[in-house]
Coordinates of C-alpha atoms and ligand atoms in Angstrom, one line a residue:
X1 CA 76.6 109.9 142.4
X2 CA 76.6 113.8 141.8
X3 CA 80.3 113.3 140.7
X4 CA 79.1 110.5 138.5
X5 CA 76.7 112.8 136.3
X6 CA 79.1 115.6 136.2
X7 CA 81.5 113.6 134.6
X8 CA 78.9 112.1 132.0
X9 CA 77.9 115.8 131.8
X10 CA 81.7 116.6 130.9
X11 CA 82.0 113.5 128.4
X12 CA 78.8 114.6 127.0
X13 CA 80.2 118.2 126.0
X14 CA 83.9 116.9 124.9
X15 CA 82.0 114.3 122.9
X16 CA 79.9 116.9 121.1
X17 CA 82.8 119.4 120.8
X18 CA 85.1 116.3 119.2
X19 CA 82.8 115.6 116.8
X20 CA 81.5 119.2 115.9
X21 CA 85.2 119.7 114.9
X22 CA 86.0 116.6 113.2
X23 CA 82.9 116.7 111.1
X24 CA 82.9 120.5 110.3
X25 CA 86.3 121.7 110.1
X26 CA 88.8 119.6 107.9
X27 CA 91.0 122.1 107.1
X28 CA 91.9 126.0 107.9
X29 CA 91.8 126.9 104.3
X30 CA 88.3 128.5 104.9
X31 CA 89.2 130.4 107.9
X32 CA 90.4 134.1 107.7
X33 CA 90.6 134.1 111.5
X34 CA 94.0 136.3 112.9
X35 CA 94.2 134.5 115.6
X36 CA 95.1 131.2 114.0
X37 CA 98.8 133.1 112.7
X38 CA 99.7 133.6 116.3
X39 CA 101.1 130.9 117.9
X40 CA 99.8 130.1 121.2
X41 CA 101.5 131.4 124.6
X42 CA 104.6 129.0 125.8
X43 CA 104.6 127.1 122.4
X44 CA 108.5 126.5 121.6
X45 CA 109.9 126.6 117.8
X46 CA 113.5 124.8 117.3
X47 CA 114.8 123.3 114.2
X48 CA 116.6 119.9 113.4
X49 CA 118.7 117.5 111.5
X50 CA 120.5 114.1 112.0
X51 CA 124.2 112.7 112.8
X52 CA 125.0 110.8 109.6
X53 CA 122.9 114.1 107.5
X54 CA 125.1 116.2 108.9
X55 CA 128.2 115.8 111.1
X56 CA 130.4 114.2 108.8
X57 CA 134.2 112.9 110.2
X58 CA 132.6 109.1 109.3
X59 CA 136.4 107.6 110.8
X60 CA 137.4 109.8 113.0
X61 CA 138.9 109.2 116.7
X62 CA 138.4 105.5 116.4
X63 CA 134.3 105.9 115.2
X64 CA 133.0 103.1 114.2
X65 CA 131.6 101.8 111.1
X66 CA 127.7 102.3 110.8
X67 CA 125.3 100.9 108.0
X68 CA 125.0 104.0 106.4
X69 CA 128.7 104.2 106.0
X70 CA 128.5 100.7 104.5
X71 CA 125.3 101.0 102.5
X72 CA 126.7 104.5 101.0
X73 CA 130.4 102.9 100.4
X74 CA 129.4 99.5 99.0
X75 CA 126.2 100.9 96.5
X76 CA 127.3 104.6 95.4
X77 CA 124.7 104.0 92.5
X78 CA 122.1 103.9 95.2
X79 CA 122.6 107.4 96.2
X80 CA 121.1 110.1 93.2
X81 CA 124.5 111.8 92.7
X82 CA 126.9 108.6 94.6
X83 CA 127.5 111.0 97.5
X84 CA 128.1 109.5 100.9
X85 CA 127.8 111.5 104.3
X86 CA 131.7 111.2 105.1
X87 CA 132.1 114.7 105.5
X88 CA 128.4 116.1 105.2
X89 CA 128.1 119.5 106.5
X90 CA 131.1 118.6 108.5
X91 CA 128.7 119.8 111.8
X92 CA 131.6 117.5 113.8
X93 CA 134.0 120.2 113.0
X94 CA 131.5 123.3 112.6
X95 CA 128.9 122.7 115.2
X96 CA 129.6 126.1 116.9
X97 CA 128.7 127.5 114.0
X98 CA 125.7 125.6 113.5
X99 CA 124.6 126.7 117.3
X100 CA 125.0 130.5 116.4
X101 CA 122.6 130.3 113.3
X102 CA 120.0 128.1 115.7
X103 CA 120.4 131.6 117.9
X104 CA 120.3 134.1 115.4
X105 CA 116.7 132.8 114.2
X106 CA 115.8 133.0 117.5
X107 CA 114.8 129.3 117.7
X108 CA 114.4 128.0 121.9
X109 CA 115.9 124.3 120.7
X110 CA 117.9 122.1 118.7
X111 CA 117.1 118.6 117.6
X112 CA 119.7 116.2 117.1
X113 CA 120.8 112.9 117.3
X114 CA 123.6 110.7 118.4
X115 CA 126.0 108.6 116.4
X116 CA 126.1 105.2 118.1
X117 CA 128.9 104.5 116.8
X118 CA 130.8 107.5 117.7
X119 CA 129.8 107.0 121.6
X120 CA 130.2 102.9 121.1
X121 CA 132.8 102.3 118.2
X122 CA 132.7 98.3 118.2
X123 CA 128.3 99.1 119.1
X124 CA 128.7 97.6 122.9
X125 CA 129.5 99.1 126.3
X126 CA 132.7 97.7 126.5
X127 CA 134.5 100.6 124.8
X128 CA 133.3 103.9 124.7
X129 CA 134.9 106.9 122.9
X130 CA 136.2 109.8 125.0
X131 CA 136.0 111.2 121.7
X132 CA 132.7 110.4 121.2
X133 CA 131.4 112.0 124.4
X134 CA 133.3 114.8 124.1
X135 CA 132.0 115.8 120.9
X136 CA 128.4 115.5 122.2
X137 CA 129.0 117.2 125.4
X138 CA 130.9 119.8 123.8
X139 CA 128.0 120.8 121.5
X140 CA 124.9 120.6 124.4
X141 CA 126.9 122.4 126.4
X142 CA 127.2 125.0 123.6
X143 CA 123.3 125.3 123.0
X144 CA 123.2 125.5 126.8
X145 CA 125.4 128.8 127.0
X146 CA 123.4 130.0 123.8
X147 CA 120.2 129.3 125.6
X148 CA 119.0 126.6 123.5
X149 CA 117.7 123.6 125.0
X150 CA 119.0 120.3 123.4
X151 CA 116.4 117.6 122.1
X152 CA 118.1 114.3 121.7
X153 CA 117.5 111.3 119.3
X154 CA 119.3 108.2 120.6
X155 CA 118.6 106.6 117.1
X156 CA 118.0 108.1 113.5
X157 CA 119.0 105.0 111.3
X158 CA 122.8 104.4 111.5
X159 CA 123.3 101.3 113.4
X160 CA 127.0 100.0 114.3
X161 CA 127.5 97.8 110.9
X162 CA 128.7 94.7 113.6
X163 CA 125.0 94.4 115.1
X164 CA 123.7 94.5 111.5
X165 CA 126.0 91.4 110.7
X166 CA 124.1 89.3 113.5
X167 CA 121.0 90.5 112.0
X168 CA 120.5 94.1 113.5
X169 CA 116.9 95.2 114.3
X170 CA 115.7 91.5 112.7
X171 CA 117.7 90.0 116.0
X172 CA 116.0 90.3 119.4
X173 CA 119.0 91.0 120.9
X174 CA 118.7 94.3 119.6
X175 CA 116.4 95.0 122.3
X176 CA 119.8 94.6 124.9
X177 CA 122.0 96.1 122.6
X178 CA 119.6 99.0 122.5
X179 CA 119.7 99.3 126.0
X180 CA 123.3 99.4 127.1
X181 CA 123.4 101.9 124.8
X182 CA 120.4 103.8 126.2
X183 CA 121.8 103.5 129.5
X184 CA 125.2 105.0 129.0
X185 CA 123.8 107.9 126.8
X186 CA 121.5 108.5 130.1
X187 CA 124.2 108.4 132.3
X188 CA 126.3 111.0 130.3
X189 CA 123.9 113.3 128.6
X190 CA 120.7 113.3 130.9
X191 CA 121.7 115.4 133.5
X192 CA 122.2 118.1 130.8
X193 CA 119.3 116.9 128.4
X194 CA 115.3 116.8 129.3
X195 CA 114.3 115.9 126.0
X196 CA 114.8 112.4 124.6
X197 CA 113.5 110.8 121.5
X198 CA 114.8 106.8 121.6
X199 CA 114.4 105.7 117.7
X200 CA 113.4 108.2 114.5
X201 CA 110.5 106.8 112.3
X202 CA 110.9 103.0 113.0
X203 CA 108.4 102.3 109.8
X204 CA 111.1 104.4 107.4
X205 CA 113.8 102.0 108.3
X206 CA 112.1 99.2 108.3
X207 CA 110.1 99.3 105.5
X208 CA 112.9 100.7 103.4
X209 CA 116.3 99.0 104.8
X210 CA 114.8 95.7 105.7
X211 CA 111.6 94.6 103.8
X212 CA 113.0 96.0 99.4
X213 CA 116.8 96.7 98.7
X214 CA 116.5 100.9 98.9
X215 CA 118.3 102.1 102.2
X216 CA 120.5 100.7 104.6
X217 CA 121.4 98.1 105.6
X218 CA 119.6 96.7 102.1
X219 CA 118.0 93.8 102.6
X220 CA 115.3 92.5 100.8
X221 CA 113.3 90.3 104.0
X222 CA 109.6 91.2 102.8
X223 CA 107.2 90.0 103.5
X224 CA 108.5 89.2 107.1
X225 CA 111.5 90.9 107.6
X226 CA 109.8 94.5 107.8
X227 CA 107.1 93.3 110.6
X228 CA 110.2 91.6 112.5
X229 CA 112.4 94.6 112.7
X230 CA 109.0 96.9 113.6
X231 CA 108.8 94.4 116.3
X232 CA 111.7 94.5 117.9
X233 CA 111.9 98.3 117.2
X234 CA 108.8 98.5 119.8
X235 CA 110.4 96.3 122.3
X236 CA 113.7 98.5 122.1
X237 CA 111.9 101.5 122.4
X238 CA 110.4 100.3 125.2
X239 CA 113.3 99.0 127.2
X240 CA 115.1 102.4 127.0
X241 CA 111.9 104.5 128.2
X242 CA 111.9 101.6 131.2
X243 CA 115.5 102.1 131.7
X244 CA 114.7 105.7 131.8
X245 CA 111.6 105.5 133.7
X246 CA 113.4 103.6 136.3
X247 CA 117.4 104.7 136.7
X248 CA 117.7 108.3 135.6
X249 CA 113.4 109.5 135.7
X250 CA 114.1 110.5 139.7
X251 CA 117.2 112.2 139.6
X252 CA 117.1 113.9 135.8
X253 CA 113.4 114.7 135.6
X254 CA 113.1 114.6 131.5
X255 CA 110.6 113.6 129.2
X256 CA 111.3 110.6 126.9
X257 CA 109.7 109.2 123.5
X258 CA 109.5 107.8 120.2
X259 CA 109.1 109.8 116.7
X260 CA 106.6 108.7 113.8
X261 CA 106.4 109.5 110.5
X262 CA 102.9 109.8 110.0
X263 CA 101.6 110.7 106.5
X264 CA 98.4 112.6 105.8
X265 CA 95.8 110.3 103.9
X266 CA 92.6 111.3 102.5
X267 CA 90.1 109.1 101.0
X268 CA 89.7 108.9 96.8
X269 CA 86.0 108.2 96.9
X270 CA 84.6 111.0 99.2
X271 CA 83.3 109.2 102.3
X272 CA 85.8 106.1 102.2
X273 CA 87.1 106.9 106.0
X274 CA 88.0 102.8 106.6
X275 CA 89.9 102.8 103.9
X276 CA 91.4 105.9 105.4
X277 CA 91.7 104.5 108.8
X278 CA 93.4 101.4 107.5
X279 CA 96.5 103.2 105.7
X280 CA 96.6 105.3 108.9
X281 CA 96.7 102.2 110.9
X282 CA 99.3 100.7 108.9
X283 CA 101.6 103.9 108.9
X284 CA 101.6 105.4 112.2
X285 CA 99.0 103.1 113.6
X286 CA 101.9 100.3 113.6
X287 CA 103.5 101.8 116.0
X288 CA 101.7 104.4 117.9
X289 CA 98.8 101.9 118.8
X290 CA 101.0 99.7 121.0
X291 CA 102.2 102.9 123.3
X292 CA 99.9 105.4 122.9
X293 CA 96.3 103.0 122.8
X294 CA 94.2 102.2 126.0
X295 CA 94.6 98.4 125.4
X296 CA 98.0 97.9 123.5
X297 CA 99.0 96.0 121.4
X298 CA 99.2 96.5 117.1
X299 CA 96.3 97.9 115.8
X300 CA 93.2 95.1 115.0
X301 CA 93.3 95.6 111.5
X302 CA 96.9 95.1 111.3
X303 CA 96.6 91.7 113.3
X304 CA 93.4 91.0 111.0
X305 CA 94.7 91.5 107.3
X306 CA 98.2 90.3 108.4
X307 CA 97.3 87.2 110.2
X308 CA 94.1 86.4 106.9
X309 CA 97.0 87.3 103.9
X310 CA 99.1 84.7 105.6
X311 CA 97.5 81.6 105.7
X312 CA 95.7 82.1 102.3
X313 CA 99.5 82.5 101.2
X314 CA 100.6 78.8 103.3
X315 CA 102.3 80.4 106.2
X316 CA 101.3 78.1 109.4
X317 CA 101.3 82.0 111.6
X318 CA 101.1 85.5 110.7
X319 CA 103.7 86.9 109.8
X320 CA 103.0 89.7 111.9
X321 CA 104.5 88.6 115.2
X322 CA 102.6 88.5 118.3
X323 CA 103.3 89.9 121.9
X324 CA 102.9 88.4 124.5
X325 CA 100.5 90.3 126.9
X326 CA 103.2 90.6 128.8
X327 CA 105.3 92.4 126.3
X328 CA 102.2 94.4 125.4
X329 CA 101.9 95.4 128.6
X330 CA 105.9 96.4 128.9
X331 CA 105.8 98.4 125.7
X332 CA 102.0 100.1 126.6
X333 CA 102.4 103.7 128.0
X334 CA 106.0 103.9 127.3
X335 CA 106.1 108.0 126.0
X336 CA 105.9 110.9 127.6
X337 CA 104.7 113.0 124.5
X338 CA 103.7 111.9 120.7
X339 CA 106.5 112.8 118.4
X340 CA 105.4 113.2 115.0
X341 CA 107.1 113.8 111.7
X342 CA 105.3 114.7 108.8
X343 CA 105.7 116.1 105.7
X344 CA 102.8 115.3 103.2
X345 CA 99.6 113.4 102.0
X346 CA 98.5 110.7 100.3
X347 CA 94.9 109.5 98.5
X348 CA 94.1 106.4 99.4
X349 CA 91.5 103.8 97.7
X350 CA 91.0 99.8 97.9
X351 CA 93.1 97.6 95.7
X352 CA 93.7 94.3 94.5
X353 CA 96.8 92.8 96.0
X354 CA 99.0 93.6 92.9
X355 CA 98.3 97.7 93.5
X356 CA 99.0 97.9 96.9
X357 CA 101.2 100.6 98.1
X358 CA 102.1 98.8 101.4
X359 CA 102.0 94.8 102.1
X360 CA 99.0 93.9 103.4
X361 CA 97.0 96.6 103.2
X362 CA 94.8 96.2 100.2
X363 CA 95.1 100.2 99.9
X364 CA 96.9 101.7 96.6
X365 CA 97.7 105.4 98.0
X366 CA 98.5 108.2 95.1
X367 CA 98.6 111.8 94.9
X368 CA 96.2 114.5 93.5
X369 CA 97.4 116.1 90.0
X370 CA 96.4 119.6 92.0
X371 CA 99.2 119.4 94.7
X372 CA 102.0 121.2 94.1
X373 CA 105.4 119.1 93.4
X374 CA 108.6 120.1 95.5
X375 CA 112.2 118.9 94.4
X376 CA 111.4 115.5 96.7
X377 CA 108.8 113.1 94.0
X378 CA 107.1 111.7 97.0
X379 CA 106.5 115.5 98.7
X380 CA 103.6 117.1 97.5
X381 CA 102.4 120.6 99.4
X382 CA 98.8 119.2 101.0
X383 CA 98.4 121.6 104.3
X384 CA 95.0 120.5 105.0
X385 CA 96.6 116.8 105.8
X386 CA 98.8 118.0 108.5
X387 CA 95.5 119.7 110.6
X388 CA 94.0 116.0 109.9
X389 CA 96.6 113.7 110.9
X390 CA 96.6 116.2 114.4
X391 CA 93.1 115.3 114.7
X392 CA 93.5 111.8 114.4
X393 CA 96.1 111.4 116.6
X394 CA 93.5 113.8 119.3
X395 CA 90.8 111.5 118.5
X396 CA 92.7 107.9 118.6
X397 CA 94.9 108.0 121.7
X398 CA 93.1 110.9 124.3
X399 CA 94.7 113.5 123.1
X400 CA 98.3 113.1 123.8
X401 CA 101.3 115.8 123.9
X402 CA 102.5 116.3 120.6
X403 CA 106.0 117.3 119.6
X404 CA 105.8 117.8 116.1
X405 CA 110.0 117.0 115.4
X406 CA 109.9 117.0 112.1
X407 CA 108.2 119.3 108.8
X408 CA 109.4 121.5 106.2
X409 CA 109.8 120.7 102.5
X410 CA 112.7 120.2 99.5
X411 CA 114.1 122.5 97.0
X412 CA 116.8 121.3 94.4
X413 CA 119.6 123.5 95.9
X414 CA 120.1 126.1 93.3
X415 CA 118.5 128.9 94.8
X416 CA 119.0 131.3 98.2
X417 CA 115.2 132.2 97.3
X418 CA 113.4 129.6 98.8
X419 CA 109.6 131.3 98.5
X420 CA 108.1 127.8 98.0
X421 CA 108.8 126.7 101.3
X422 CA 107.9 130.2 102.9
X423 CA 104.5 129.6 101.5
X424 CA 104.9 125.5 102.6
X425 CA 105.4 126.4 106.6
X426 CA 102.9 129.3 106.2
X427 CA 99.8 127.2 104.9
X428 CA 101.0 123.8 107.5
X429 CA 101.7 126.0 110.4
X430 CA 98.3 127.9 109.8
X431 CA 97.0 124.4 109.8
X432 CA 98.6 123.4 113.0
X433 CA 97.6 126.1 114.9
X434 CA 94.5 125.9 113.8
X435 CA 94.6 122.3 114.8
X436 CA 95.5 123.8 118.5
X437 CA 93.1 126.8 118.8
X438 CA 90.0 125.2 117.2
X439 CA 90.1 122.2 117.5
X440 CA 91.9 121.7 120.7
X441 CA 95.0 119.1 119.7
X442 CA 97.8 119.4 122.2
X443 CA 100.7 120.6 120.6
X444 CA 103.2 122.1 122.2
X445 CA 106.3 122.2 119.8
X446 CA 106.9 122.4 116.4
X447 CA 110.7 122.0 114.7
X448 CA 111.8 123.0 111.4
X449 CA 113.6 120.3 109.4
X450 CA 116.1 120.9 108.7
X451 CA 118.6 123.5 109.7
X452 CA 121.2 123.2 107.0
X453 CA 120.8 121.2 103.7
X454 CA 122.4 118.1 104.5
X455 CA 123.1 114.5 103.0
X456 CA 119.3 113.3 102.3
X457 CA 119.6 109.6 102.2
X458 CA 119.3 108.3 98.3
X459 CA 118.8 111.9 97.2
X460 CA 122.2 112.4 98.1
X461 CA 123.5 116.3 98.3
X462 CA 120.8 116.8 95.2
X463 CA 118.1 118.3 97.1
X464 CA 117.6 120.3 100.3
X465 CA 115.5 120.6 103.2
X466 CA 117.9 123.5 105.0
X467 CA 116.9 126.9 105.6
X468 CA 120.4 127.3 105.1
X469 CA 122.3 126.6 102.5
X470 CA 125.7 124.8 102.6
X471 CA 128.0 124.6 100.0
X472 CA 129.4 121.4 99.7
X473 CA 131.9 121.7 96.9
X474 CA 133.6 124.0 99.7
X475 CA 136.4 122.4 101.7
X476 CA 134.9 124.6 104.6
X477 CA 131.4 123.6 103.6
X478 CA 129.9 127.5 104.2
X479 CA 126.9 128.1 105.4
X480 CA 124.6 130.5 103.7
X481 CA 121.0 131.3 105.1
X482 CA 118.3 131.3 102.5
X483 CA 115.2 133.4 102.2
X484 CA 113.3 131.6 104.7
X485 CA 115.9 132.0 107.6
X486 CA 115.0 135.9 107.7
X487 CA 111.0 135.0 107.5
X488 CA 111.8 132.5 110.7
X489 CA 113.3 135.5 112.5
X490 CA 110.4 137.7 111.6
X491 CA 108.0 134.2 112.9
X492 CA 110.1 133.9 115.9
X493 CA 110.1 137.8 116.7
X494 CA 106.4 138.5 116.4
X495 CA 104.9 135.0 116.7
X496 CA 102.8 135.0 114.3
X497 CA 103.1 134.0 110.5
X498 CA 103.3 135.9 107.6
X499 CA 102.1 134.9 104.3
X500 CA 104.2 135.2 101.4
X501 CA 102.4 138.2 98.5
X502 CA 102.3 135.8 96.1
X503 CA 102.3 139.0 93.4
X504 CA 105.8 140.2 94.3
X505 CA 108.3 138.5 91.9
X506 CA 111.3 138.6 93.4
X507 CA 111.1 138.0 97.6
X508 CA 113.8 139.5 98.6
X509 CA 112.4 143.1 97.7
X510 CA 110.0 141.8 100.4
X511 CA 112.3 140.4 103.3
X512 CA 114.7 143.2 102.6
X513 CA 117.4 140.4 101.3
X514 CA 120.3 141.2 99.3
X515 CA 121.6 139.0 96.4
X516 CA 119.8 136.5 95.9
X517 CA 118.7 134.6 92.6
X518 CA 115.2 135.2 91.6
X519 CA 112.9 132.0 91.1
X520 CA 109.5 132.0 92.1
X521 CA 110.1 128.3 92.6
X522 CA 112.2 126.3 95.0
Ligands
BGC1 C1 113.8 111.7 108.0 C2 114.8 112.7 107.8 C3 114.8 113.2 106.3 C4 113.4 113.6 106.0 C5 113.3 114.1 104.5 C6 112.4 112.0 107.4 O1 111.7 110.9 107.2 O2 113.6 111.4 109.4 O3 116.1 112.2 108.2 O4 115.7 114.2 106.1 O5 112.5 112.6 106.1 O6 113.5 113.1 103.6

């Protein structure tokens, strides 16, 4: 009984203190506070990137063919300047180097991820590449001796091109393919690696590679196709994490998750916050309800609007597919942290069906003529939506552990003096810890993306998301750190961020760099 109204006595307080933040603080702009620079005690900053971005050697030692080695072959004039990742930053070759720059910043881990094509050339168990695990246990054990802990996607977009011929992530049997792949990169890599992310931003794939013709593997399956592939996304996802859970949990003792791109959205009309929870449920909702939620399962909306939009349209079921509550109850509770991407915001507003951003959500999302553009057309700088989309994800699923695995922003690659995206981690990072100290999200890492400037998907080599530049006219692909590389080291050293004086012209009079071009602009 006493224990009883203590705990309604607690619930009382958390329940005040939740919605005293959410309601007064929205944003850190207003606050002058010091203490929301310094990052909190045992908080860990690493920095990322991808296989096909970056490592290049697309054929080599008996690697197998992926869809992005297709996509970028077969439809050059998809990619902004007909680049291809076949030799990207050529990390296969220069990941040593790539090591030493992750320990000259300073940074305590490195995200990567795995070709699984490299480890699995024909994308079964029944040949896999000494090659392949060589490579890959050649560079953890290489962040190991440099005292950087390794952080390991199992899955950032480049599936073997075979499983895409029998349909890929639209085929349920992706679920087993998934998972004899899970289980031999568990069996190899996790006694050396506590950190593992299964799939990176289901929706982008999805949406993009199987619901319009943009990315790989460029199919056009809307307005079915991108709900099937989500699907069976989920049930992957959650196959390796029981794989995990169950074979390689008691003897390897890591954590293992999923990674979401979730977007920032704020309403249009002031005060619209259904129409805001709807795109949020749509976007990282989609996925993050069926793990992360008390009861499972997509999120209501979702099921609502999809199931409605398809029988006024003549389709006999949704077209969102349904779990069994078996299934919901295998994919429930399947993470060990939140991992979250993000980048930027969007405004969001009801709309007829022929303005809608995303199928079936009614919502037409655009951006704010004030936000400052970067060299990416959908990134726009909006701080104040990274401290929101923290809060939401606080608010919807109890607060879970966030790993934020992706943020950073674009330049157009023709400058060393990147000041733009000094000032971009500055104001998101102030938001974020913020987020932490005020307002009491749980996040415990934060990771830079990316490292270098790498191949970025249909942008090609034309933009940039590296701190460090590499030149990829060079046969030896050099690596030069920009501007923001020394402002990471000064971050990393102190802790605490440093804003950029927005009245000094040219930044490396400030950071004490030599040679660079002057811009004021990424
Ligand atoms: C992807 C990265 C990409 C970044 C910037 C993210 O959605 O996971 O691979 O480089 O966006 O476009």
């Amino acid at each position: 009984m006493c224990n009883n109204l203590v705990m309604e006595y607690v619930k009382f307080w958390i329940l005040v203190f939740c919605t005293f933040t959410t309601i007064s603080h929205t944003s850190a702009e207003s606050d002058e506070d010091d203490d929301y620079l310094t990052f909190p005690p045992g908080f860990r900053l690493g920095a990322g990137g991808a296989a096909y971005q970056i490592e290049g050697a697309w054929n080599v030692s008996g690697k197998g063919v992926s869809v992005w080695d297709t996509f970028t072959h077969t439809y050059p004039q998809n990619i902004k300047d007909g680049s291809n990742g076949d030799v990207a930053c050529d990390s296969y070759h220069k990941y040593k180097e790539d090591v030493r720059l992750v320990k000259e910043i300073g940074l305590k881990y490195y995200r990567f991820s795995l070709s699984w094509t490299r480890i699995l050339p024909t994308g079964y168990p029944n040949v896999v590449s000494k090659d392949g695990l060589r490579y890959y246990n050649d560079l953890i054990d290489e962040l190991h001796r440099n005292g950087i802990e390794p952080v390991v996607t199992l899955y950032h977009w480049d599936l073997p091109q075979v499983l895409e011929d029998q349909g890929g992530w639209t085929n349920d049997e992706v679920v087993n393919w998934f998972g004899d792949y899970a289980r031999i990169v568990f069996t190899e890599f996790g006694p050396k690696v506590k950190i593992f992310t299964t799939i990176n931003e289901p929706t982008s794939f999805c949406r993009e590679g199987y619901g319009h013709l943009n990315r790989a593997p460029n199919k056009d399956l809307d307005p079915c196709g991108t709900y099937l592939c989500g699907h069976n996304a989920l049930k992957a996802h959650a196959r390796a994490y029981h794989i995990y859970d169950r074979e390689f949990r008691p003897t390897q003792n890591g954590k293992i998750g999923i990674v979401f791109a979730c977007p920032g959205q704020i309403a249009k009309n002031p005060g619209d916050e259904a129409t805001v929870d709807t795109y949020y449920q749509f976007t990282c909702g989609w996925f993050a309800h069926p793990i992360y939620s008390e009861e499972g399962d997509y999120p209501q909306i979702m099921k609502t609007r999809v199931a409605k939009n398809s029988f006024d349209e003549g389709y006999f079921r949704s077209r969102l597919p349904v779990f069994s509550p078996k299934w919901i109850e295998y994919i429930r509770g399947t993470a060990d942290y939140f991992g979250l991407n993000h980048y930027t915001s969007v405004l969001v507003e009801e709309a007829p069906k022929e303005r809608e951003t995303i199928l079936d959500t009614g919502i037409h999302a655009s951006v704010d003529s004030s936000w400052p553009d970067t060299a990416t057309s959908w990134l726009k700088i909006v701080p104040s939506g990274f401290g929101g989309i923290l809060r939401k994800i606080r608010d919807e699923y109890n607060n879970p552990n966030v790993f934020v695995l992706e943020n950073g922003c674009s330049d157009n690659r023709t400058t060393l003096s990147d000041t733009q995206r000094i000032e971009y981690f500055y104001s998101y990072l102030k938001e974020m810890i913020t987020a932490i100290k005020r307002d009491g999200c749980n996040v415990t890492m934060y990771s830079i993306w990316s490292l270098l400037d790498n191949f970025e998907w249909n942008d090609g080599y034309a933009e940039g998301f590296g701190i460090v530049q590499v030149d990829f006219k060079d046969p030896n692909r050099t690596r030069t750190p920009k501007l923001s590389v020394d402002r990471w080291k000064e971050v990393v050293r102190t802790r605490k961020l440093q804003p950029l004086n927005p009245t000094i012209e040219d930044a490396s009079e400030l950071f004490g760099h030599q040679g660079r071009k002057r811009s004021a602009k990424c």
